Short mmCIF file of C-alpha atoms and ligand atoms in Angstrom, two decimals:
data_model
loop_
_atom_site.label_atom_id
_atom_site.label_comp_id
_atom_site.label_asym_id
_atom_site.label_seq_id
_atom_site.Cartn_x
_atom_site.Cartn_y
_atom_site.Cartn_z
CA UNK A 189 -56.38 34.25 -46.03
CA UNK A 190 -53.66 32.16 -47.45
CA UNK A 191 -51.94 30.21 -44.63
CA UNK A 192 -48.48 28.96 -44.61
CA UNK A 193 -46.13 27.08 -42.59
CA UNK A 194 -44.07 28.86 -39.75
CA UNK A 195 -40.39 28.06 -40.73
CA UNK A 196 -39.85 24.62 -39.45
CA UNK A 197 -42.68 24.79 -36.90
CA UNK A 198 -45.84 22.54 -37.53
CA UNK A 199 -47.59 25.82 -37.28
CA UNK A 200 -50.19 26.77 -40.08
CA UNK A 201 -50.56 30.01 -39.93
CA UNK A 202 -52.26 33.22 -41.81
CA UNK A 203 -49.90 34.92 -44.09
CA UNK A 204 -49.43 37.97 -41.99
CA UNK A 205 -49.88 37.83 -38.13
CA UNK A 206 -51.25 41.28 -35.95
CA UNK A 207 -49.44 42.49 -32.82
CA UNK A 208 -51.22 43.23 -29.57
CA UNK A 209 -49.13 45.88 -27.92
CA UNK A 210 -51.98 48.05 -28.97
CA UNK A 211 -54.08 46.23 -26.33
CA UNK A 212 -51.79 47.50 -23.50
CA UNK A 213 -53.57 50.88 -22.64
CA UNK A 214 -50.45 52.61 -22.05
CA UNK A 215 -47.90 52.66 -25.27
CA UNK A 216 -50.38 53.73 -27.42
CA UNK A 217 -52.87 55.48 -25.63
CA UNK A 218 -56.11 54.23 -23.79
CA UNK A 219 -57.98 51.31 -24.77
CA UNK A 220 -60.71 49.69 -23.90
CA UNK A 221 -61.29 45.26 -23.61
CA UNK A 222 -64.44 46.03 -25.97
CA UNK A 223 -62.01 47.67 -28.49
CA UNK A 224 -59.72 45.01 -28.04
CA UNK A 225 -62.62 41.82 -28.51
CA UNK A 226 -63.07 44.15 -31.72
CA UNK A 227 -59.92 44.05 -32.91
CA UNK A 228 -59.89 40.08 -32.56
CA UNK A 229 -63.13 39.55 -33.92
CA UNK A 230 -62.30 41.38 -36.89
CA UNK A 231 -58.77 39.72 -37.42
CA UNK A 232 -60.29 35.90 -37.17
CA UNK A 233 -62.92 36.90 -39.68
CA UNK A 234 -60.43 37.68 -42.71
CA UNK A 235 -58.53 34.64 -41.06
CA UNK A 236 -55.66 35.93 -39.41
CA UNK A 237 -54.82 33.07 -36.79
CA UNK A 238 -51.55 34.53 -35.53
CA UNK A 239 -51.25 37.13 -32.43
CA UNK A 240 -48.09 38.46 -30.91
CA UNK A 241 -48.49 39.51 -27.36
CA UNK A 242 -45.46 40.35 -23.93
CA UNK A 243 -45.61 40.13 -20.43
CA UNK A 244 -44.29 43.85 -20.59
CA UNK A 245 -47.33 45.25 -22.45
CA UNK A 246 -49.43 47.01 -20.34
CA UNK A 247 -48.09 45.26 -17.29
CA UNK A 248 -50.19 42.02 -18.55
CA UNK A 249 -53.12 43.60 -19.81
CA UNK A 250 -52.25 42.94 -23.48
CA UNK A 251 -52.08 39.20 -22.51
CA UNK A 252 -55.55 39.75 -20.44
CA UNK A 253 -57.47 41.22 -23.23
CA UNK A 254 -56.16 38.64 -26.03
CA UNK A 255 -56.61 35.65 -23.99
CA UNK A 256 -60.30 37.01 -22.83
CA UNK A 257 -61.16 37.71 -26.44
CA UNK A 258 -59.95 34.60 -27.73
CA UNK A 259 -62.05 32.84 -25.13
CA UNK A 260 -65.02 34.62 -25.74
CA UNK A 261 -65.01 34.22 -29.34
CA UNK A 262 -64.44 30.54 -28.62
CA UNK A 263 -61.18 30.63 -31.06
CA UNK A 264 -58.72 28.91 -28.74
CA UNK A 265 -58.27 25.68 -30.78
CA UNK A 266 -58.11 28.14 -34.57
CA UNK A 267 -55.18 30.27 -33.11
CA UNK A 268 -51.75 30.66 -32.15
CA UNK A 269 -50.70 33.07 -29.81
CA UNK A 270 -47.11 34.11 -29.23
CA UNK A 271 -45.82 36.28 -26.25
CA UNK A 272 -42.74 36.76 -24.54
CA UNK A 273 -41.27 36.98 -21.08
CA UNK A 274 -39.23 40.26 -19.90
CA UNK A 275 -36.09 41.05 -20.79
CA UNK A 276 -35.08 41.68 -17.19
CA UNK A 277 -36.81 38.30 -15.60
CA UNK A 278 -34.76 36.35 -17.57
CA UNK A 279 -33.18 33.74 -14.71
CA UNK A 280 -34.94 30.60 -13.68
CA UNK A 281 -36.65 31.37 -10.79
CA UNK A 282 -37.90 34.68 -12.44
CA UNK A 283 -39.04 32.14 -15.89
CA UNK A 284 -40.75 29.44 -14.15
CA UNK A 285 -43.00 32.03 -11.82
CA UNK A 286 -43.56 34.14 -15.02
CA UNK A 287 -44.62 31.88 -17.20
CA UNK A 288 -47.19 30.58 -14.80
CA UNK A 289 -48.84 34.23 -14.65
CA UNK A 290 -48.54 34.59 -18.09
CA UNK A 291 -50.38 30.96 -18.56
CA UNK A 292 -53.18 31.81 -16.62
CA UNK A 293 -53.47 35.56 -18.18
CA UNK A 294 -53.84 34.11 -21.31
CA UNK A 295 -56.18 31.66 -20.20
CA UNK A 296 -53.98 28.62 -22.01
CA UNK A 297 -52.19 25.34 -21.16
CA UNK A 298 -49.84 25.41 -23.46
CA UNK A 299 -48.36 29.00 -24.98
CA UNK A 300 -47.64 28.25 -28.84
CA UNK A 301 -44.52 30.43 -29.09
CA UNK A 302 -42.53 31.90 -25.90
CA UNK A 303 -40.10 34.17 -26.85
CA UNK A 304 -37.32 35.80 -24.95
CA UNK A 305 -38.08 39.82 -25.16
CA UNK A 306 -34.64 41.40 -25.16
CA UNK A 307 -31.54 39.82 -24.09
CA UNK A 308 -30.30 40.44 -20.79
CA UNK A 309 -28.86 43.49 -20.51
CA UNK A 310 -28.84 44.73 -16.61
CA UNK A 311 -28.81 41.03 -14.58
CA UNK A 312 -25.97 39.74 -16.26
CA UNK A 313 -27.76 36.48 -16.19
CA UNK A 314 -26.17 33.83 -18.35
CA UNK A 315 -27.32 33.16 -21.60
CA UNK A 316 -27.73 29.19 -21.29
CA UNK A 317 -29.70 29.55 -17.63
CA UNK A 318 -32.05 31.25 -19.68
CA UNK A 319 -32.49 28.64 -22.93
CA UNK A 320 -32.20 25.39 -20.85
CA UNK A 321 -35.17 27.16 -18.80
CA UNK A 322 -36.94 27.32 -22.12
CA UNK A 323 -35.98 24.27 -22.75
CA UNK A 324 -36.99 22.78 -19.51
CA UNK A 325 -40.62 24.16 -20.32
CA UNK A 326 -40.81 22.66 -23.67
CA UNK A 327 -40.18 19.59 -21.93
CA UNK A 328 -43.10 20.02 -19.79
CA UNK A 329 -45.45 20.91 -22.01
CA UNK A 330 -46.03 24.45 -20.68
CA UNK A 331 -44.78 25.67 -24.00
CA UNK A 332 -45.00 24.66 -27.86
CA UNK A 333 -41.48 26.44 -29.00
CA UNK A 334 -39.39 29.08 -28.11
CA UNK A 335 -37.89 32.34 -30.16
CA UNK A 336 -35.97 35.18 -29.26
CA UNK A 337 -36.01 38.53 -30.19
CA UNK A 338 -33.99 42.01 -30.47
CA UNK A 339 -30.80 39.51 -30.11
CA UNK A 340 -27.59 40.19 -31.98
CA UNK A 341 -26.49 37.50 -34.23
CA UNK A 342 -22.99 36.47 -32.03
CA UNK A 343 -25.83 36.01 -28.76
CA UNK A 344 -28.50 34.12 -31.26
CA UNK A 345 -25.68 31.79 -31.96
CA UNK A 346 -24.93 31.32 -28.55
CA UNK A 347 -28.02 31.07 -27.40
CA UNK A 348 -28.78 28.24 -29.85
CA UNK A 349 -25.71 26.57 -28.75
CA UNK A 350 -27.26 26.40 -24.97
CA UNK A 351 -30.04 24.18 -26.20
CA UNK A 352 -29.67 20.20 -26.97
CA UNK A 353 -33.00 19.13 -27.13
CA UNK A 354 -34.74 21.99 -29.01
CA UNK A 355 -34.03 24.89 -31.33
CA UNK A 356 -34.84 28.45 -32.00
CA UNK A 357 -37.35 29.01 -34.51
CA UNK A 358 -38.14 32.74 -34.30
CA UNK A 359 -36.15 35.54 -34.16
CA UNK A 360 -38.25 38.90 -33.57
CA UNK A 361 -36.63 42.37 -35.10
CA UNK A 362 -37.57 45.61 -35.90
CA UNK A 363 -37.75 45.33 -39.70
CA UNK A 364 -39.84 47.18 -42.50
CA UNK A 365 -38.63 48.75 -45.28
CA UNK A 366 -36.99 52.12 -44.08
CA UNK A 367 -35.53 50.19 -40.91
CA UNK A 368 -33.06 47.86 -42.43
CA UNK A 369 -30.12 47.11 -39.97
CA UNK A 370 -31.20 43.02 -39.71
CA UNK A 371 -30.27 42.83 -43.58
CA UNK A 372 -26.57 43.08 -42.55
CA UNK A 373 -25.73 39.98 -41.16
CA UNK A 374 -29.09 38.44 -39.15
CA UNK A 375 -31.63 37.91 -42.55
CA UNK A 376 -28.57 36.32 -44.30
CA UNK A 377 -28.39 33.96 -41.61
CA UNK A 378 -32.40 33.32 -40.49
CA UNK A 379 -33.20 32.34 -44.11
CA UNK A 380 -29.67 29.98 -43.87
CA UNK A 381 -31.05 28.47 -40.97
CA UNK A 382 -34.52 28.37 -41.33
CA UNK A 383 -35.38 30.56 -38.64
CA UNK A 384 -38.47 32.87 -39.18
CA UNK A 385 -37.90 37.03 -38.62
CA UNK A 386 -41.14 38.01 -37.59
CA UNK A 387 -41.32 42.19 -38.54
CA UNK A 388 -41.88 43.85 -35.80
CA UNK A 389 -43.21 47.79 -36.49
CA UNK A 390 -43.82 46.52 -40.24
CA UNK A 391 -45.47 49.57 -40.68
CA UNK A 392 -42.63 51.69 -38.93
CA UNK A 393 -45.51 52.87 -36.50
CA UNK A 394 -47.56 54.25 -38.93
CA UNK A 395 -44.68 56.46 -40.78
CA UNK A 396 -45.46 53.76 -43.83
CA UNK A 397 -49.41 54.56 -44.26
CA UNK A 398 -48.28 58.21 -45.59
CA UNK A 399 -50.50 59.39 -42.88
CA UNK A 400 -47.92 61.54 -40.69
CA UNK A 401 -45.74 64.32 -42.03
CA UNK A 402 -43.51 66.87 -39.97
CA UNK A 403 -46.60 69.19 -40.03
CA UNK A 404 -49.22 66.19 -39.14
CA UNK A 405 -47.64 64.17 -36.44
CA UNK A 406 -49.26 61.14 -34.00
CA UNK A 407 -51.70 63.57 -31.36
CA UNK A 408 -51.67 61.79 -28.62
CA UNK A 409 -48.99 60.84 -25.65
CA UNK A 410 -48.24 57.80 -27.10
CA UNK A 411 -44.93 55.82 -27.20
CA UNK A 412 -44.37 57.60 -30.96
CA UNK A 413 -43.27 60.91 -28.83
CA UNK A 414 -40.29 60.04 -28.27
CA UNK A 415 -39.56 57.36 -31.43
CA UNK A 416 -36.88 59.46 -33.66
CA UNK A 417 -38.81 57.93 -36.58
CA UNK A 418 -41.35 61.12 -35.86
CA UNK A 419 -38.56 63.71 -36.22
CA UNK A 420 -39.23 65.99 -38.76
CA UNK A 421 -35.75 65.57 -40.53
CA UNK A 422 -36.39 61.58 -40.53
CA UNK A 423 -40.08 61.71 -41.83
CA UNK A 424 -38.44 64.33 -44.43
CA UNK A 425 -35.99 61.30 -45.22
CA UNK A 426 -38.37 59.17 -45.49
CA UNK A 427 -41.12 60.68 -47.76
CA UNK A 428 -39.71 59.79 -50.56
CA UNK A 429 -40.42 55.90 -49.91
CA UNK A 430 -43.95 56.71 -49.01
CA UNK A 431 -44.16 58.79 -52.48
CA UNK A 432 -43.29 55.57 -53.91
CA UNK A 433 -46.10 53.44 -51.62
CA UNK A 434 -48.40 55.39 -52.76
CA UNK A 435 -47.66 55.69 -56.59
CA UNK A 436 -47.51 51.38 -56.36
CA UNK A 437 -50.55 51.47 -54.82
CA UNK A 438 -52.56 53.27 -56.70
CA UNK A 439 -51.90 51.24 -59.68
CA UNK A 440 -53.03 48.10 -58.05
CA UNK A 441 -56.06 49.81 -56.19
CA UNK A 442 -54.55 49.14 -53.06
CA UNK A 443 -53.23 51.29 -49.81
CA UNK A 444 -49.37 51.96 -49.14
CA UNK A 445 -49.82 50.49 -45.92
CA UNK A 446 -50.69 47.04 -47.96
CA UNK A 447 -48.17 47.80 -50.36
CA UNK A 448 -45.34 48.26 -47.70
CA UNK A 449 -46.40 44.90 -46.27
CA UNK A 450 -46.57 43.59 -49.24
CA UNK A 451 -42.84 44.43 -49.87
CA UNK A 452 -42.53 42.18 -46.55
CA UNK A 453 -44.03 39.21 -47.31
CA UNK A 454 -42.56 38.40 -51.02
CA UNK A 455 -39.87 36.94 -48.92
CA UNK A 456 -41.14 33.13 -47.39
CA UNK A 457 -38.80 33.87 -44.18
CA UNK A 458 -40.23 37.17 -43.32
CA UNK A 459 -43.33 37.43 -41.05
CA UNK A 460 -45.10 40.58 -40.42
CA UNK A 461 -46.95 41.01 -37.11
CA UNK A 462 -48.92 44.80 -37.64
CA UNK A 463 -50.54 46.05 -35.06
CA UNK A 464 -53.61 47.67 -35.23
CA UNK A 465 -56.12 49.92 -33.02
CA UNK A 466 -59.28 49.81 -35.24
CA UNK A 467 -61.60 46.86 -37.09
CA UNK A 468 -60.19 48.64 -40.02
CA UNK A 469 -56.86 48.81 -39.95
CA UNK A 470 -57.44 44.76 -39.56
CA UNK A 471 -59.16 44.37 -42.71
CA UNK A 472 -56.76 46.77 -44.68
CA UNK A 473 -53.61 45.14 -43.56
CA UNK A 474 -55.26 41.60 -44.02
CA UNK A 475 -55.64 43.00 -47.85
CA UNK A 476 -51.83 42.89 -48.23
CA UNK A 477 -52.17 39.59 -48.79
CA UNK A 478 -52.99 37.54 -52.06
CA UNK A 479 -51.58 40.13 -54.57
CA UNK A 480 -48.40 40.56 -55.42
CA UNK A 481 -46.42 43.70 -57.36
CA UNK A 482 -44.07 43.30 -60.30
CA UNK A 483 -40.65 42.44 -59.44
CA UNK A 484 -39.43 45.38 -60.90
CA UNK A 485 -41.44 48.01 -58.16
CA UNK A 486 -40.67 45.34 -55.68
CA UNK A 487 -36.71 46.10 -56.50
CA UNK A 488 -37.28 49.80 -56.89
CA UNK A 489 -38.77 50.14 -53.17
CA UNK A 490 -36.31 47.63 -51.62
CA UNK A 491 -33.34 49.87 -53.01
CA UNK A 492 -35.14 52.98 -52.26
CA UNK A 493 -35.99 51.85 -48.80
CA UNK A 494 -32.84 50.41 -48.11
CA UNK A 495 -30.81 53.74 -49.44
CA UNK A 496 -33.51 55.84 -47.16
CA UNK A 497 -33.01 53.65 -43.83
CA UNK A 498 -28.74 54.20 -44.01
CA UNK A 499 -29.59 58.26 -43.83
CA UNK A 500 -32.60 57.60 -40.99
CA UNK A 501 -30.73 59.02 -37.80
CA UNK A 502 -31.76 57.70 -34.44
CA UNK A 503 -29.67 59.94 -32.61
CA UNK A 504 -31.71 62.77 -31.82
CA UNK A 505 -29.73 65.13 -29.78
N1 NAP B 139 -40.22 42.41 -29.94
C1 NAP B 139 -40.24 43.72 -29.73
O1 NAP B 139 -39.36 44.29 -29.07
C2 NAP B 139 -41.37 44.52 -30.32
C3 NAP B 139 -41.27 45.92 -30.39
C4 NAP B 139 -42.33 46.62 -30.97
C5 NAP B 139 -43.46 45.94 -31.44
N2 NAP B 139 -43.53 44.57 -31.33
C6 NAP B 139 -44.71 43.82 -31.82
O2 NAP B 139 -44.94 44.17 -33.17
C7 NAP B 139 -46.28 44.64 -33.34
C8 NAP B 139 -46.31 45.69 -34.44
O3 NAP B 139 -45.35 46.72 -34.24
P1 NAP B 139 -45.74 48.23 -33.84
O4 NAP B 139 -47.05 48.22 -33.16
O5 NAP B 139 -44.57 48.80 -33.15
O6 NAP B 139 -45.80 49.00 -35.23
P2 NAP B 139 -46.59 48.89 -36.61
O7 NAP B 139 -47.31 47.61 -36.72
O8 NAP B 139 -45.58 49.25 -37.63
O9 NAP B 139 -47.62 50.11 -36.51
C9 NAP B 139 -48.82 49.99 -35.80
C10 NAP B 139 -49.58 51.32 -35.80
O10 NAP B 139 -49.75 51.81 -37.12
C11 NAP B 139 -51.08 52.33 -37.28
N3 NAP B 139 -51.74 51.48 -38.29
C12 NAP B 139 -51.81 50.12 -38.31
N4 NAP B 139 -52.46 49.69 -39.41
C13 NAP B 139 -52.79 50.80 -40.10
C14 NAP B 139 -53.46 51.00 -41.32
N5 NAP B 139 -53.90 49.98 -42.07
N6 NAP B 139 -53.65 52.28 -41.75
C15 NAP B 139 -53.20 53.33 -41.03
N7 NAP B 139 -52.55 53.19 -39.86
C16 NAP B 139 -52.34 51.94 -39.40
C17 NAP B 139 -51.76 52.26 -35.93
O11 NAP B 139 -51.54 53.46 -35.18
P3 NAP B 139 -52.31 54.85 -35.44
O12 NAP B 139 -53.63 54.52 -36.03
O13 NAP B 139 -52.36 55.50 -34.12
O14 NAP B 139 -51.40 55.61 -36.38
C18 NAP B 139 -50.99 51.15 -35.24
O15 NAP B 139 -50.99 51.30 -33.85
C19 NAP B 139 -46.69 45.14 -31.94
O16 NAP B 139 -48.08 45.17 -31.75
C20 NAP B 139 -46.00 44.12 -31.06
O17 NAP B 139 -46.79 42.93 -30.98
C21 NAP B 139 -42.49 43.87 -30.77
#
């Protein structure tokens, strides 16, 4: 797979990255370490070298199973892995025992990418505690760079303004094409800076793959339940988009799952992380790379999905 640089990391990495929240055994239903080594194996043999994993996934089993597959597979020195520490462990004392734990979970010296989950929102720590931490563990090697993620812009620019020695340089959002809100101020700014967005939910959990409808929704208890992308009026909203995925697609033989990441990764700031449960799903989202549409269905579905994601309501009741 084609690899590029991360922003202004020295990272190379695959085009598209795949999430590991899958691997947690809770969020999204049970899951086995043997469907998890399967997952891996699949993603480092059409080259994906990037995986996004948190402290907060499965209590640590999402770290467990990626570093133990990783190991296994003997892939250590081919990948990157990213993860991030808890929103609510976010003062010193609660950063330097955490990223110990999180060290030895994922079986690593150094993590490549350590980013900060959510900002603080209960501890009222302060913002620069938390960087210079970060900072402090660049300095000692225990980490390669830190991001942030689900930060407004005002707190990103504070944050940044905490650190003297390092810099940001990832800021993790909800993004895909029917969930739009970072195009308002924070994607201006990233691409200013030169501060990747990794995508998280590229695939808005599935809604994107034309697969669920108001009268075929997710089965199982899984964190989707209560996501107010599954209401029937939003996946109403939204079906016009996935119309359009899968008209695009079929001209180009491909999926609407690879078109809608596709629509992602035209842009060189934009980094999608999908995450997948199957083999399968590896390979097909790996195949949204080394294609590209025509400009002109690439403007039709960013208008389209930017039109549908103002009328998406996430209040529910
Ligand atoms: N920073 C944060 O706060 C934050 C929040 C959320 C996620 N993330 C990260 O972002 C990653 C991705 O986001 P996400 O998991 O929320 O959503 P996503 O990538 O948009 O959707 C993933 C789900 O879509 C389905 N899927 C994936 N590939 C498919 C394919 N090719 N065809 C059909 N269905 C497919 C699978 O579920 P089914 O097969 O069951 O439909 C899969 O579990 C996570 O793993 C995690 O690492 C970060």
């Amino acid at each position: 797979m084609e690899k590029i640089r991360l922003g202004r990391t020295d990272m190379r990495v695959s085009r598209l990255g795949m999430g590991a929240w899958q691997f947690s055994g809770d969020a999204w239903g049970a899951f086995s370490y043997e469907q998890a080594k399967a997952v891996v194996a699949k993603a480092l043999e059409v080259g994906i070298n990037f995986f996004d994993t948190a402290a907060v996934y499965g209590r640590g089993r999402s770290e467990e199973f990626l570093g133990r597959a990783i190991r296994e597979l003997g892939a250590r020195d081919q990948v990157y892995i990213a993860t991030k520490i808890h929103g609510d462990w976010l003062r010193r004392v609660d950063i330097l025992a955490s990223v110990e734990n999180q060290r030895r979970r994922l079986g690593v010296d150094a993590i490549d990418l350590y980013q900060v989950h959510w900002p603080a929102c209960w501890h009222n720590t302060p913002i620069c505690e938390t960087m210079k931490t970060l900072e402090e563990l660049v300095d000692r090697g225990l980490v390669r760079y830190i991001g942030i993620s689900n930060f407004p812009l005002a707190l990103l620019e504070h944050a940044r303004s905490c650190l003297s020695r390092t810099d940001i340089v990832t800021s993790q959002n909800r993004y895909n094409l029917i969930e739009r809100e970072a195009d308002k101020e924070l994607l201006p700014y990233l691409r200013r800076e030169g501060i990747v967005l990794i995508a998280w939910s590229p695939l808005a959990k599935g809604v994107l793959t034309g697969k669920y409808t108001p009268e075929n929704l997710p089965q199982f208890e899984d964190v989707r339940r209560n996501d107010p992308l599954f209401t029937p009026g939003n996946l109403k909203t939204a079906a016009p988009v996935v119309e359009e995925l899968k008209r695009i697609a079929a001209k180009y033989g491909k999926t609407p799952a690879q078109v809608a990441l596709n629509w992602l990764i035209r842009d060189p700031w934009i980094y999608p992380i999908p995450g997948a449960k199957t083999p399968e799903q590896v390979t097909e989202n790996a195949g949204a790379v080394g294609w590209l549409m025509s400009d002109d269905e690439w403007r039709t579905l960013d208008r389209l999905g930017w039109d549908i994601s103002q009328r998406i309501l996430y209040v529910t009741w």
